[in-house]
Amino acid sequence: QSQELSHVRIDYHAALLALQEQGTRMVCTGKMHTDRICRFDYLCYCTEAEEFIFFHSNASVMLPNLGPRRFQPALLDLSSVEDHNTQYFNFLELPAAALKYMPKPVFVPDVTLILNRFNADNLMHIFHDDLLPIFYTMQQYTDLDDEARLVFMEGWGEGSHFDLYRLLSSKQPLLKEHLRNFGKLMCFTKSYVGLTKMTTWYQYGFVQPQGPKANILVSGNEIRQFASFIMDRLNITTEERPDGDDYIVVFSRASNRLILNEAELILALAQEYKMRTVTVSLEEQTFASIVQLISGASMLVSMHGAQLITSMFLPRGAAVIELFPYAVNPEQYMPYKTLASLPGMDLQYISWRNTIEENSVAYPDRPWDQGGIAHLEKEEQERILASKEVPRHLCCRNPEWLFRIYQDTIVDIPSFLEVLREGLKVKPNLKKSKPASVVHPGRVRQPKCQTSVQAAHEAKLSVSWQIPWNLKYLKVREVKYEVWIQEQGENTYMPYILPQQNYTFSENIKPFTTYLVWVRCIFNKNLLGPFADVLICKT
Ligand code: UDP
């Protein structure tokens, strides 16, 4: 099988010579192991030892050259989940001379991206931890193109949606277990190791309870561009539908966390919104057909769960309604709320929680990973059964959390409709939702101040400026300016919002005083520009 990857013979000798003489070369980005991606020439992998190998020669490069800090705790994170101790990457070192005594290497000619998938059996994890980061890591390095080879080193099988990974490049992705087929020593001619974390928005609660990441760097724009790429690869086209053909999708789960009165819920939705309502489930439809439906829906209603990641395929203006079982607080589990609320996703998000215990069906006798609690001490079982809300907890095996989240629910229709009426400020409307402008103002130009003293206690401060340079090329609904005036030495300032390009301040302006003045432009209330250089104005 080694022929599949290796070059023709002449290239093989050239490659072997290059490896022997040049050794491995590595150049990375990132100051820390958590933000590092490394590019390698001739990174090798020993399938027997299950270790990557760096061959030292006179021409080797290792940047950063960390010395033993390379093990504190690792060179980099192999998955997009930050600093997880099961996801570290490192390599063993050998002198290139050792190649003489080693099995003949098999060379991988494709530009390769080497990474760990985090949880390939869960749709949310597949998208959030793997597909989006892989897609944008490939955008970052132009030689990771459609011919790139993906290699998944976490050691799992294909997982439940392997076809989705196949969409990212034209080459079959390789699993760790496949590597053995290529021989004892494989050398990747050119490879990248690691994934960007720029696109992730959620942390799963390994060190602190789960929640949105502290510093989210992705907007709805990038999510939607990725979503269109995926739809394109799935051959999904969004056709224009006639007016009045709006519909609601209820995404149901067939094996657990059920909605027990689904028919009643569907009827209520259809009556309330005068829209047809369809159900989908991963057990009944193909992923592509589900995405096709969701991409035209006005509303997506679902129990909390990984299937809600498909809300990224909803059109702008649509609504996401997430249902939570009894004793689960929606505020503490918000991967899908965070997604829907990213600037530029343009989705409305509402959560509903079951507050009626009798409307809940729990499964204490199931295995622990499906929410069973029979294995716990009697006292602990009783405490859980009496609790009205799961307290904050860390990932991932909290029995009380699993017990509650795997309950089935009868959705109380009156309270459900009330939450919708309350929460949906506007009727979900797809036709009107165009992407909002994202263009920020430039700096205001030629800011100036003039001062005059009127009397012993009266002075004036006139500030003027020119419009930002980019404004003359833009149609902006509302242009305003913000002026901050700070008396030198004071630590507070007075802020003003002005529609015009000059203003004379006289209130609170004292004679013979130095003021620091900052001016910036604001488009449409929330697009803030940078401040111009501070003006120093003496009255
Ligand atoms: N799943 C499903 N139907 C079900 C239960 C689960 O399709 O009835 C899918 C779910 O979408 C996810 C995977 O199986 O991709 C694992 O589900 P789990 O309950 O472990 O995770 P969660 O949905 O809570 O993230």
Coordinates of C-alpha atoms and ligand atoms in Angstrom, one line a residue:
Q1 CA 0.0 0.0 0.0
S2 CA 3.0 2.2 0.4
Q3 CA 3.0 3.0 -3.4
E4 CA -0.2 5.0 -2.8
L5 CA 1.8 7.8 -1.1
S6 CA 5.4 7.5 -2.3
H7 CA 6.8 9.3 -5.3
V8 CA 8.2 7.6 -8.3
R9 CA 11.7 6.1 -7.7
I10 CA 13.8 9.0 -8.7
D11 CA 11.9 11.4 -6.4
Y12 CA 12.2 8.8 -3.6
H13 CA 16.0 9.0 -3.8
A14 CA 15.9 12.8 -4.0
A15 CA 13.6 12.8 -0.9
L16 CA 15.7 10.4 1.0
L17 CA 18.8 12.4 0.2
A18 CA 17.2 15.6 1.3
L19 CA 16.0 14.0 4.5
Q20 CA 19.5 12.6 5.3
E21 CA 21.3 15.8 4.5
Q22 CA 18.9 18.5 5.5
G23 CA 17.1 16.7 8.3
T24 CA 13.8 18.1 9.7
R25 CA 13.1 21.8 9.5
M26 CA 10.4 23.4 11.6
V27 CA 9.2 27.0 11.8
C28 CA 6.2 27.9 14.0
T29 CA 3.9 30.8 14.7
G30 CA 2.8 31.7 18.2
K31 CA 4.5 32.6 21.5
M32 CA 2.8 29.9 23.6
H33 CA 1.9 26.2 23.0
T34 CA -1.8 27.3 23.0
D35 CA -1.5 29.6 20.0
R36 CA 1.1 27.7 18.0
I37 CA 0.9 26.1 14.5
C38 CA 4.1 24.6 13.1
R39 CA 5.2 24.0 9.6
F40 CA 7.6 21.2 8.9
D41 CA 9.8 19.9 6.1
Y42 CA 10.4 16.2 6.6
L43 CA 8.6 15.6 9.8
C44 CA 8.6 11.9 10.3
Y45 CA 6.4 9.5 12.2
C46 CA 7.4 6.1 13.6
T47 CA 4.3 3.9 13.6
E48 CA 5.8 1.3 16.0
A49 CA 6.7 3.8 18.6
E50 CA 3.7 6.0 17.8
E51 CA 6.0 9.1 17.9
F52 CA 6.7 11.9 15.6
I53 CA 10.5 12.2 14.9
F54 CA 12.6 15.3 14.3
F55 CA 15.9 14.4 12.5
H56 CA 18.7 16.7 13.4
S57 CA 21.3 17.5 10.7
N58 CA 23.6 20.5 10.1
A59 CA 20.8 22.1 8.1
S60 CA 18.0 21.5 10.7
V61 CA 15.9 24.4 12.0
M62 CA 13.8 24.3 15.1
L63 CA 12.0 27.6 15.7
P64 CA 11.0 28.2 18.4
N65 CA 14.0 26.5 19.9
L66 CA 12.7 26.0 23.4
G67 CA 15.1 23.5 24.8
P68 CA 13.5 21.5 27.6
R69 CA 10.6 24.1 27.7
R70 CA 9.3 22.1 24.7
F71 CA 8.0 19.7 27.4
Q72 CA 6.4 22.3 29.6
P73 CA 3.8 21.1 28.9
A74 CA 4.1 20.6 25.2
L75 CA 5.1 22.2 21.9
L76 CA 1.5 22.8 20.9
D77 CA -2.1 21.8 21.2
L78 CA -3.0 19.3 18.5
S79 CA -6.8 20.0 18.8
S80 CA -8.5 23.3 18.9
V81 CA -9.5 22.8 22.5
E82 CA -7.1 25.0 24.5
D83 CA -4.4 23.4 26.7
H84 CA -6.1 20.0 27.1
N85 CA -3.6 17.6 28.5
T86 CA -4.7 14.7 26.3
Q87 CA -4.2 16.8 23.1
Y88 CA -0.6 17.8 23.3
F89 CA 1.9 17.5 20.4
N90 CA 5.6 16.8 20.7
F91 CA 8.3 14.9 18.8
L92 CA 11.3 12.7 19.6
E93 CA 14.7 13.8 18.3
L94 CA 17.2 11.7 16.5
P95 CA 20.4 12.5 14.5
A96 CA 19.8 12.1 10.8
A97 CA 22.7 9.6 10.8
A98 CA 20.3 7.2 12.6
L99 CA 18.4 6.8 9.4
K100 CA 21.0 4.4 8.2
Y101 CA 19.8 1.9 10.9
M102 CA 16.1 2.5 10.5
P103 CA 13.4 1.1 8.2
K104 CA 13.3 2.8 4.8
P105 CA 11.0 5.8 5.1
V106 CA 7.8 6.1 3.1
F107 CA 7.4 9.7 1.9
V108 CA 4.0 11.5 1.9
P109 CA 4.1 13.9 -1.0
D110 CA 0.9 15.8 -0.2
V111 CA 1.0 18.9 1.9
T112 CA -0.5 17.5 5.1
L113 CA -2.4 19.1 8.0
I114 CA -1.9 17.0 11.2
L115 CA -4.3 17.5 14.0
N116 CA -6.5 15.8 16.7
R117 CA -10.3 15.7 16.3
F118 CA -11.7 16.4 19.8
N119 CA -15.0 14.3 19.7
A120 CA -15.8 12.9 16.3
D121 CA -19.1 11.4 17.5
N122 CA -20.8 14.6 18.4
L123 CA -22.0 17.0 15.7
M124 CA -21.4 20.2 17.8
H125 CA -17.8 19.1 18.5
I126 CA -17.2 18.1 14.9
F127 CA -18.2 21.6 13.7
H128 CA -16.9 23.7 16.5
D129 CA -13.7 21.9 17.3
D130 CA -12.7 20.4 14.0
L131 CA -14.3 21.5 10.8
L132 CA -14.3 25.3 11.3
P133 CA -10.7 25.3 12.7
I134 CA -9.5 23.0 9.9
F135 CA -11.2 25.2 7.2
Y136 CA -9.7 28.4 8.5
T137 CA -6.2 26.9 9.2
M138 CA -6.3 25.8 5.5
Q139 CA -7.2 29.4 4.6
Q140 CA -4.3 30.7 6.5
Y141 CA -1.7 28.6 4.7
T142 CA -2.2 28.7 0.9
D143 CA -0.4 25.4 0.2
L144 CA -3.1 23.7 2.3
D145 CA -5.4 23.7 -0.7
D146 CA -8.0 21.3 -2.0
E147 CA -5.3 18.7 -2.5
A148 CA -4.2 18.8 1.1
R149 CA -4.1 15.6 3.1
L150 CA -5.7 15.7 6.6
V151 CA -4.2 13.3 9.2
F152 CA -6.2 12.8 12.4
M153 CA -3.9 11.6 15.2
E154 CA -6.4 11.4 18.1
G155 CA -6.6 7.7 17.6
W156 CA -10.3 7.2 17.1
G157 CA -12.2 5.5 14.3
E158 CA -14.0 7.5 11.6
G159 CA -16.8 8.6 14.0
S160 CA -20.4 9.3 13.1
H161 CA -20.0 11.9 10.4
F162 CA -16.7 11.2 8.7
D163 CA -18.2 12.4 5.3
L164 CA -18.2 15.9 6.7
Y165 CA -14.4 15.8 7.1
R166 CA -14.1 14.5 3.5
L167 CA -15.7 17.8 2.3
L168 CA -12.6 19.8 3.2
S169 CA -10.2 18.4 0.6
S170 CA -10.3 16.1 -2.3
K171 CA -7.9 13.6 -0.6
Q172 CA -9.2 10.9 1.7
P173 CA -8.4 11.9 5.3
L174 CA -6.1 9.5 7.2
L175 CA -6.7 8.2 10.7
K176 CA -3.9 7.3 13.0
E177 CA -4.7 3.6 12.6
H178 CA -4.2 3.9 8.8
L179 CA -0.6 5.1 9.2
R180 CA 0.6 1.6 10.0
N181 CA -0.4 0.5 6.5
F182 CA 2.3 2.8 5.0
G183 CA 5.2 1.2 6.8
K184 CA 7.3 1.6 10.0
L185 CA 8.6 5.1 9.2
M186 CA 6.6 7.8 7.3
C187 CA 8.0 11.2 6.4
F188 CA 5.7 14.1 5.6
T189 CA 7.4 16.1 2.9
K190 CA 5.6 19.3 3.9
S191 CA 3.2 19.4 6.8
Y192 CA 1.5 21.7 9.2
V193 CA 0.7 20.7 12.8
G194 CA -2.0 22.2 14.9
L195 CA -5.2 24.2 14.4
T196 CA -6.2 27.8 14.7
K197 CA -8.3 28.6 17.7
M198 CA -9.5 31.9 16.2
T199 CA -12.9 30.4 15.2
T200 CA -14.0 28.8 18.4
W201 CA -16.5 30.5 20.6
Y202 CA -17.1 28.1 23.5
Q203 CA -15.1 26.4 26.3
Y204 CA -16.5 23.2 27.6
G205 CA -15.7 23.6 31.3
F206 CA -12.5 21.7 31.9
V207 CA -11.1 24.3 34.3
Q208 CA -14.1 26.5 35.0
P209 CA -17.7 25.8 34.3
Q210 CA -18.6 25.9 30.6
G211 CA -19.4 29.1 28.9
P212 CA -18.6 31.5 26.0
K213 CA -14.8 32.0 25.5
A214 CA -13.5 35.1 27.2
N215 CA -12.2 36.7 24.0
I216 CA -14.2 35.6 20.9
L217 CA -12.4 36.5 17.7
V218 CA -14.9 35.1 15.1
S219 CA -18.0 36.9 13.8
G220 CA -21.1 35.6 12.0
N221 CA -19.4 36.5 8.7
E222 CA -16.8 33.8 9.0
I223 CA -19.3 31.2 10.3
R224 CA -21.6 32.0 7.3
Q225 CA -18.8 31.8 4.8
F226 CA -17.8 28.4 6.1
A227 CA -21.4 27.3 6.1
S228 CA -21.8 28.3 2.5
F229 CA -18.6 26.4 1.6
I230 CA -20.1 23.3 3.3
M231 CA -23.4 23.7 1.5
D232 CA -21.6 24.1 -1.7
R233 CA -19.7 20.9 -1.2
L234 CA -23.0 19.2 -0.2
N235 CA -24.5 20.4 -3.5
I236 CA -27.2 22.3 -1.7
T237 CA -28.7 25.3 -3.5
T238 CA -31.0 27.7 -1.8
E239 CA -33.8 28.4 -4.2
E240 CA -36.0 31.5 -3.9
R241 CA -39.4 30.4 -2.4
P242 CA -42.6 32.2 -3.1
D243 CA -43.9 34.7 -0.5
G244 CA -46.0 33.0 2.2
D245 CA -44.1 29.7 1.9
D246 CA -42.3 30.2 5.2
Y247 CA -41.8 27.2 7.5
I248 CA -40.6 26.1 10.9
V249 CA -38.2 23.1 11.5
V250 CA -38.5 21.1 14.7
F251 CA -35.2 19.2 15.1
S252 CA -36.0 16.1 17.2
R253 CA -33.8 13.5 18.8
A254 CA -35.1 9.9 18.3
S255 CA -33.1 8.0 21.0
N256 CA -33.0 10.3 24.1
R257 CA -33.8 13.7 25.4
L258 CA -37.1 13.4 23.7
I259 CA -40.0 15.9 23.3
L260 CA -42.8 13.6 24.4
N261 CA -45.6 15.7 22.9
E262 CA -44.0 16.6 19.6
A263 CA -47.3 16.5 17.6
E264 CA -48.9 18.9 20.0
L265 CA -45.9 21.2 19.8
I266 CA -45.9 21.2 16.0
L267 CA -49.6 22.0 15.9
A268 CA -49.2 24.9 18.3
L269 CA -46.3 26.3 16.3
A270 CA -48.2 26.0 13.0
Q271 CA -51.3 27.7 14.5
E272 CA -49.3 30.5 16.2
Y273 CA -47.2 31.4 13.2
K274 CA -49.5 30.3 10.4
M275 CA -46.6 28.4 9.0
R276 CA -46.1 24.8 8.0
T277 CA -43.9 22.9 10.5
V278 CA -41.7 20.0 9.6
T279 CA -39.7 17.6 11.8
V280 CA -36.2 16.3 11.1
S281 CA -33.8 14.1 13.0
L282 CA -30.4 12.7 12.3
E283 CA -31.9 9.2 12.6
E284 CA -34.4 9.8 9.8
Q285 CA -32.8 12.2 7.3
T286 CA -29.4 12.6 5.6
F287 CA -27.3 15.5 6.9
A288 CA -27.4 17.2 3.6
S289 CA -31.2 17.1 3.4
I290 CA -31.5 18.5 6.9
V291 CA -29.1 21.4 6.0
Q292 CA -31.1 22.0 2.9
L293 CA -34.3 22.3 4.9
I294 CA -32.8 24.4 7.7
S295 CA -31.2 26.8 5.2
G296 CA -34.6 28.0 4.2
A297 CA -36.4 27.9 7.6
S298 CA -37.8 30.8 9.5
M299 CA -37.5 29.1 12.8
L300 CA -35.5 26.1 14.3
V301 CA -36.9 24.5 17.4
S302 CA -35.0 21.9 19.3
M303 CA -34.0 20.4 22.6
H304 CA -30.6 21.4 23.8
G305 CA -28.1 19.2 22.0
A306 CA -25.4 18.8 19.4
Q307 CA -27.9 18.9 16.5
L308 CA -28.4 22.6 17.2
I309 CA -25.0 23.4 15.6
T310 CA -27.0 23.2 12.4
S311 CA -28.4 26.6 13.3
M312 CA -25.4 28.0 11.5
F313 CA -27.2 27.1 8.3
L314 CA -30.3 29.1 9.1
P315 CA -30.9 32.2 6.9
R316 CA -30.3 35.7 8.4
G317 CA -33.3 36.8 10.4
A318 CA -34.4 33.4 11.5
A319 CA -35.1 32.4 15.1
V320 CA -33.5 29.6 17.2
I321 CA -35.6 28.2 20.0
E322 CA -33.7 26.0 22.4
L323 CA -35.6 23.8 24.9
F324 CA -34.1 22.7 28.2
P325 CA -35.2 19.8 30.4
Y326 CA -36.4 20.2 34.0
A327 CA -33.7 21.6 36.4
V328 CA -31.3 22.7 33.7
N329 CA -30.6 26.4 33.7
P330 CA -30.2 27.7 30.1
E331 CA -27.9 30.4 31.2
Q332 CA -25.3 27.8 32.1
Y333 CA -25.2 26.0 28.8
M334 CA -25.0 28.4 26.0
P335 CA -22.9 27.1 23.0
Y336 CA -25.9 27.6 20.7
K337 CA -27.0 31.0 22.2
T338 CA -23.4 32.2 21.8
L339 CA -23.3 31.1 18.2
A340 CA -26.7 32.7 17.4
S341 CA -25.6 35.9 19.1
L342 CA -22.3 36.3 17.3
P343 CA -22.3 39.7 15.6
G344 CA -23.4 39.2 12.0
M345 CA -25.1 35.8 12.5
D346 CA -28.3 37.9 12.6
L347 CA -30.3 35.2 14.3
Q348 CA -32.8 35.7 17.1
Y349 CA -32.3 33.3 20.0
I350 CA -34.8 32.2 22.7
S351 CA -34.6 29.5 25.3
W352 CA -37.4 27.8 27.1
R353 CA -37.0 25.6 30.1
N354 CA -39.3 23.0 31.6
T355 CA -40.2 24.2 35.1
I356 CA -42.9 21.5 35.8
E357 CA -41.3 18.4 37.3
E358 CA -44.3 16.2 36.4
N359 CA -43.7 17.0 32.8
S360 CA -40.3 15.3 33.0
V361 CA -39.4 11.7 32.5
A362 CA -36.0 10.8 34.0
Y363 CA -34.0 7.6 33.6
P364 CA -32.2 6.8 36.9
D365 CA -31.5 3.2 35.9
R366 CA -29.7 3.9 32.6
P367 CA -25.9 3.6 32.4
W368 CA -24.1 6.6 33.9
D369 CA -23.2 8.1 30.5
Q370 CA -26.9 8.3 29.6
G371 CA -27.8 10.0 32.8
G372 CA -28.3 7.0 35.1
I373 CA -27.7 7.5 38.9
A374 CA -28.3 4.0 40.2
H375 CA -24.6 3.5 40.8
L376 CA -24.5 6.5 43.2
E377 CA -24.9 6.3 47.0
K378 CA -28.5 6.3 48.1
E379 CA -28.1 9.7 49.8
E380 CA -26.6 11.3 46.7
Q381 CA -29.4 9.9 44.6
E382 CA -31.9 11.4 46.9
R383 CA -30.2 14.8 46.9
I384 CA -30.2 14.8 43.1
L385 CA -33.8 13.8 42.9
A386 CA -34.8 16.6 45.3
S387 CA -32.7 19.3 43.6
K388 CA -34.5 21.9 41.5
E389 CA -31.5 23.0 39.5
V390 CA -28.2 21.5 38.6
P391 CA -25.5 23.6 40.3
R392 CA -22.6 24.8 38.3
H393 CA -20.1 22.1 37.6
L394 CA -17.1 21.2 35.5
C395 CA -17.1 19.0 32.4
C396 CA -17.9 16.1 31.7
R397 CA -19.1 13.4 34.0
N398 CA -21.2 15.2 36.5
P399 CA -23.9 12.7 37.3
E400 CA -26.5 15.3 38.3
W401 CA -26.0 17.1 35.0
L402 CA -26.2 14.0 32.9
F403 CA -29.3 12.8 34.9
R404 CA -31.1 16.0 34.2
I405 CA -30.0 16.7 30.6
Y406 CA -31.1 13.2 29.5
Q407 CA -34.6 13.6 30.7
D408 CA -37.5 13.5 28.3
T409 CA -39.9 16.4 28.3
I410 CA -43.6 17.2 27.8
V411 CA -43.4 20.7 26.6
D412 CA -46.0 22.8 28.3
I413 CA -47.6 24.6 25.4
P414 CA -49.0 27.7 27.1
S415 CA -45.6 28.5 28.8
F416 CA -43.8 27.7 25.5
L417 CA -45.9 30.1 23.5
E418 CA -45.7 32.8 26.1
V419 CA -41.9 32.6 26.0
L420 CA -42.0 32.9 22.2
R421 CA -44.5 35.9 22.2
E422 CA -42.4 37.6 24.8
G423 CA -39.0 36.9 23.3
L424 CA -39.6 37.2 19.5
K425 CA -39.6 41.0 19.2
V426 CA -40.1 40.8 15.5
K427 CA -41.8 38.0 13.6
P428 CA -38.9 36.0 12.1
N429 CA -38.4 37.6 8.7
L430 CA -36.0 36.4 6.2
K431 CA -36.8 38.8 3.3
K432 CA -35.8 41.9 5.2
S433 CA -32.6 40.7 6.7
K434 CA -29.6 42.0 4.8
P435 CA -26.2 41.9 6.4
A436 CA -25.6 45.0 8.4
S437 CA -22.7 47.2 7.4
V438 CA -19.4 46.3 9.1
V439 CA -17.3 49.2 7.9
H440 CA -15.8 51.2 10.7
P441 CA -15.0 54.9 10.5
G442 CA -11.4 56.1 10.0
R443 CA -9.9 58.7 12.3
V444 CA -11.3 62.2 12.1
R445 CA -8.9 64.4 10.3
Q446 CA -7.2 67.7 11.2
P447 CA -8.6 67.9 14.7
K448 CA -8.0 71.4 16.1
C449 CA -8.9 73.4 19.2
Q450 CA -9.1 77.1 19.9
T451 CA -9.6 78.7 23.3
S452 CA -10.5 82.0 24.7
V453 CA -10.9 83.5 28.2
Q454 CA -14.1 85.5 28.7
A455 CA -13.8 86.5 32.4
A456 CA -12.2 85.4 35.6
H457 CA -14.4 82.3 35.7
E458 CA -15.4 82.0 32.1
A459 CA -13.6 80.4 29.2
K460 CA -14.5 78.7 25.8
L461 CA -13.0 75.7 24.1
S462 CA -13.8 75.3 20.4
V463 CA -13.0 71.9 18.8
S464 CA -13.3 71.2 15.1
W465 CA -12.3 68.3 12.8
Q466 CA -12.8 66.9 9.3
I467 CA -14.7 63.8 8.4
P468 CA -12.9 60.5 8.3
W469 CA -11.3 59.8 4.9
N470 CA -13.4 56.7 4.1
L471 CA -16.7 58.5 4.8
K472 CA -16.8 60.1 1.3
Y473 CA -17.0 56.6 -0.3
L474 CA -19.7 55.3 2.0
K475 CA -23.5 55.6 2.4
V476 CA -23.9 55.8 6.1
R477 CA -27.3 56.1 7.8
E478 CA -26.1 58.1 10.7
V479 CA -22.7 59.8 11.3
K480 CA -22.0 61.1 14.8
Y481 CA -18.9 62.3 16.6
E482 CA -17.8 61.6 20.2
V483 CA -15.7 64.2 22.0
W484 CA -14.0 63.5 25.3
I485 CA -12.7 66.4 27.4
Q486 CA -10.4 65.7 30.3
E487 CA -8.9 68.3 32.5
Q488 CA -5.2 67.6 32.7
G489 CA -4.4 65.7 35.9
E490 CA -8.0 64.6 36.5
N491 CA -8.9 61.0 36.0
T492 CA -12.4 61.5 34.8
Y493 CA -13.6 63.0 31.5
M494 CA -16.8 64.5 30.0
P495 CA -18.1 62.7 27.0
Y496 CA -20.3 64.4 24.3
I497 CA -22.0 63.0 21.3
L498 CA -22.3 65.5 18.4
P499 CA -23.8 65.4 14.9
Q500 CA -21.6 68.2 13.5
Q501 CA -17.9 68.7 12.9
N502 CA -17.3 71.5 15.4
Y503 CA -18.5 72.7 18.7
T504 CA -17.8 75.4 21.3
F505 CA -17.8 74.2 24.8
S506 CA -18.3 76.7 27.6
E507 CA -20.0 74.8 30.4
N508 CA -17.4 73.5 32.9
I509 CA -14.6 75.1 31.0
K510 CA -12.2 77.1 33.3
P511 CA -9.7 79.8 32.4
F512 CA -6.0 79.1 32.5
T513 CA -6.5 75.3 32.5
T514 CA -5.1 72.6 30.2
Y515 CA -7.6 70.2 28.6
L516 CA -7.0 67.0 26.8
V517 CA -9.5 66.4 24.0
W518 CA -10.2 63.2 22.1
V519 CA -12.4 63.0 19.0
R520 CA -13.7 59.9 17.2
C521 CA -16.4 59.2 14.6
I522 CA -19.3 56.7 15.1
F523 CA -21.4 55.1 12.3
N524 CA -24.9 53.9 12.9
K525 CA -24.7 54.2 16.7
N526 CA -22.3 51.2 17.3
L527 CA -19.5 51.2 14.7
L528 CA -16.8 53.1 16.6
G529 CA -13.8 54.6 14.9
P530 CA -10.4 55.2 16.5
F531 CA -9.7 58.4 18.4
A532 CA -7.6 61.0 16.6
D533 CA -4.3 62.1 18.3
V534 CA -5.1 63.8 21.6
L535 CA -5.4 67.6 21.4
I536 CA -3.8 69.6 24.2
C537 CA -5.8 72.8 24.6
K538 CA -4.8 75.6 27.1
T539 CA -7.4 78.2 28.0
Ligands
UDP1 N1 -27.9 12.3 18.8 C1 -29.0 12.1 17.9 N2 -30.2 11.6 18.4 C2 -30.4 11.4 19.7 C3 -29.3 11.6 20.6 C4 -28.1 12.0 20.1 O1 -28.8 12.3 16.7 O2 -31.5 11.0 20.0 C5 -26.6 12.7 18.3 C6 -26.3 14.2 18.7 O3 -26.8 15.1 17.8 C7 -24.8 14.1 18.8 C8 -24.5 12.7 19.2 O4 -25.6 11.9 18.9 O5 -24.2 14.4 17.6 C9 -24.1 12.6 20.7 O6 -25.2 13.0 21.5 P1 -25.0 13.4 23.0 O7 -26.4 13.3 23.7 O8 -23.9 12.6 23.6 O9 -24.5 14.9 23.0 P2 -25.2 16.3 23.0 O10 -26.3 16.3 22.0 O11 -25.8 16.5 24.4 O12 -24.1 17.3 22.7

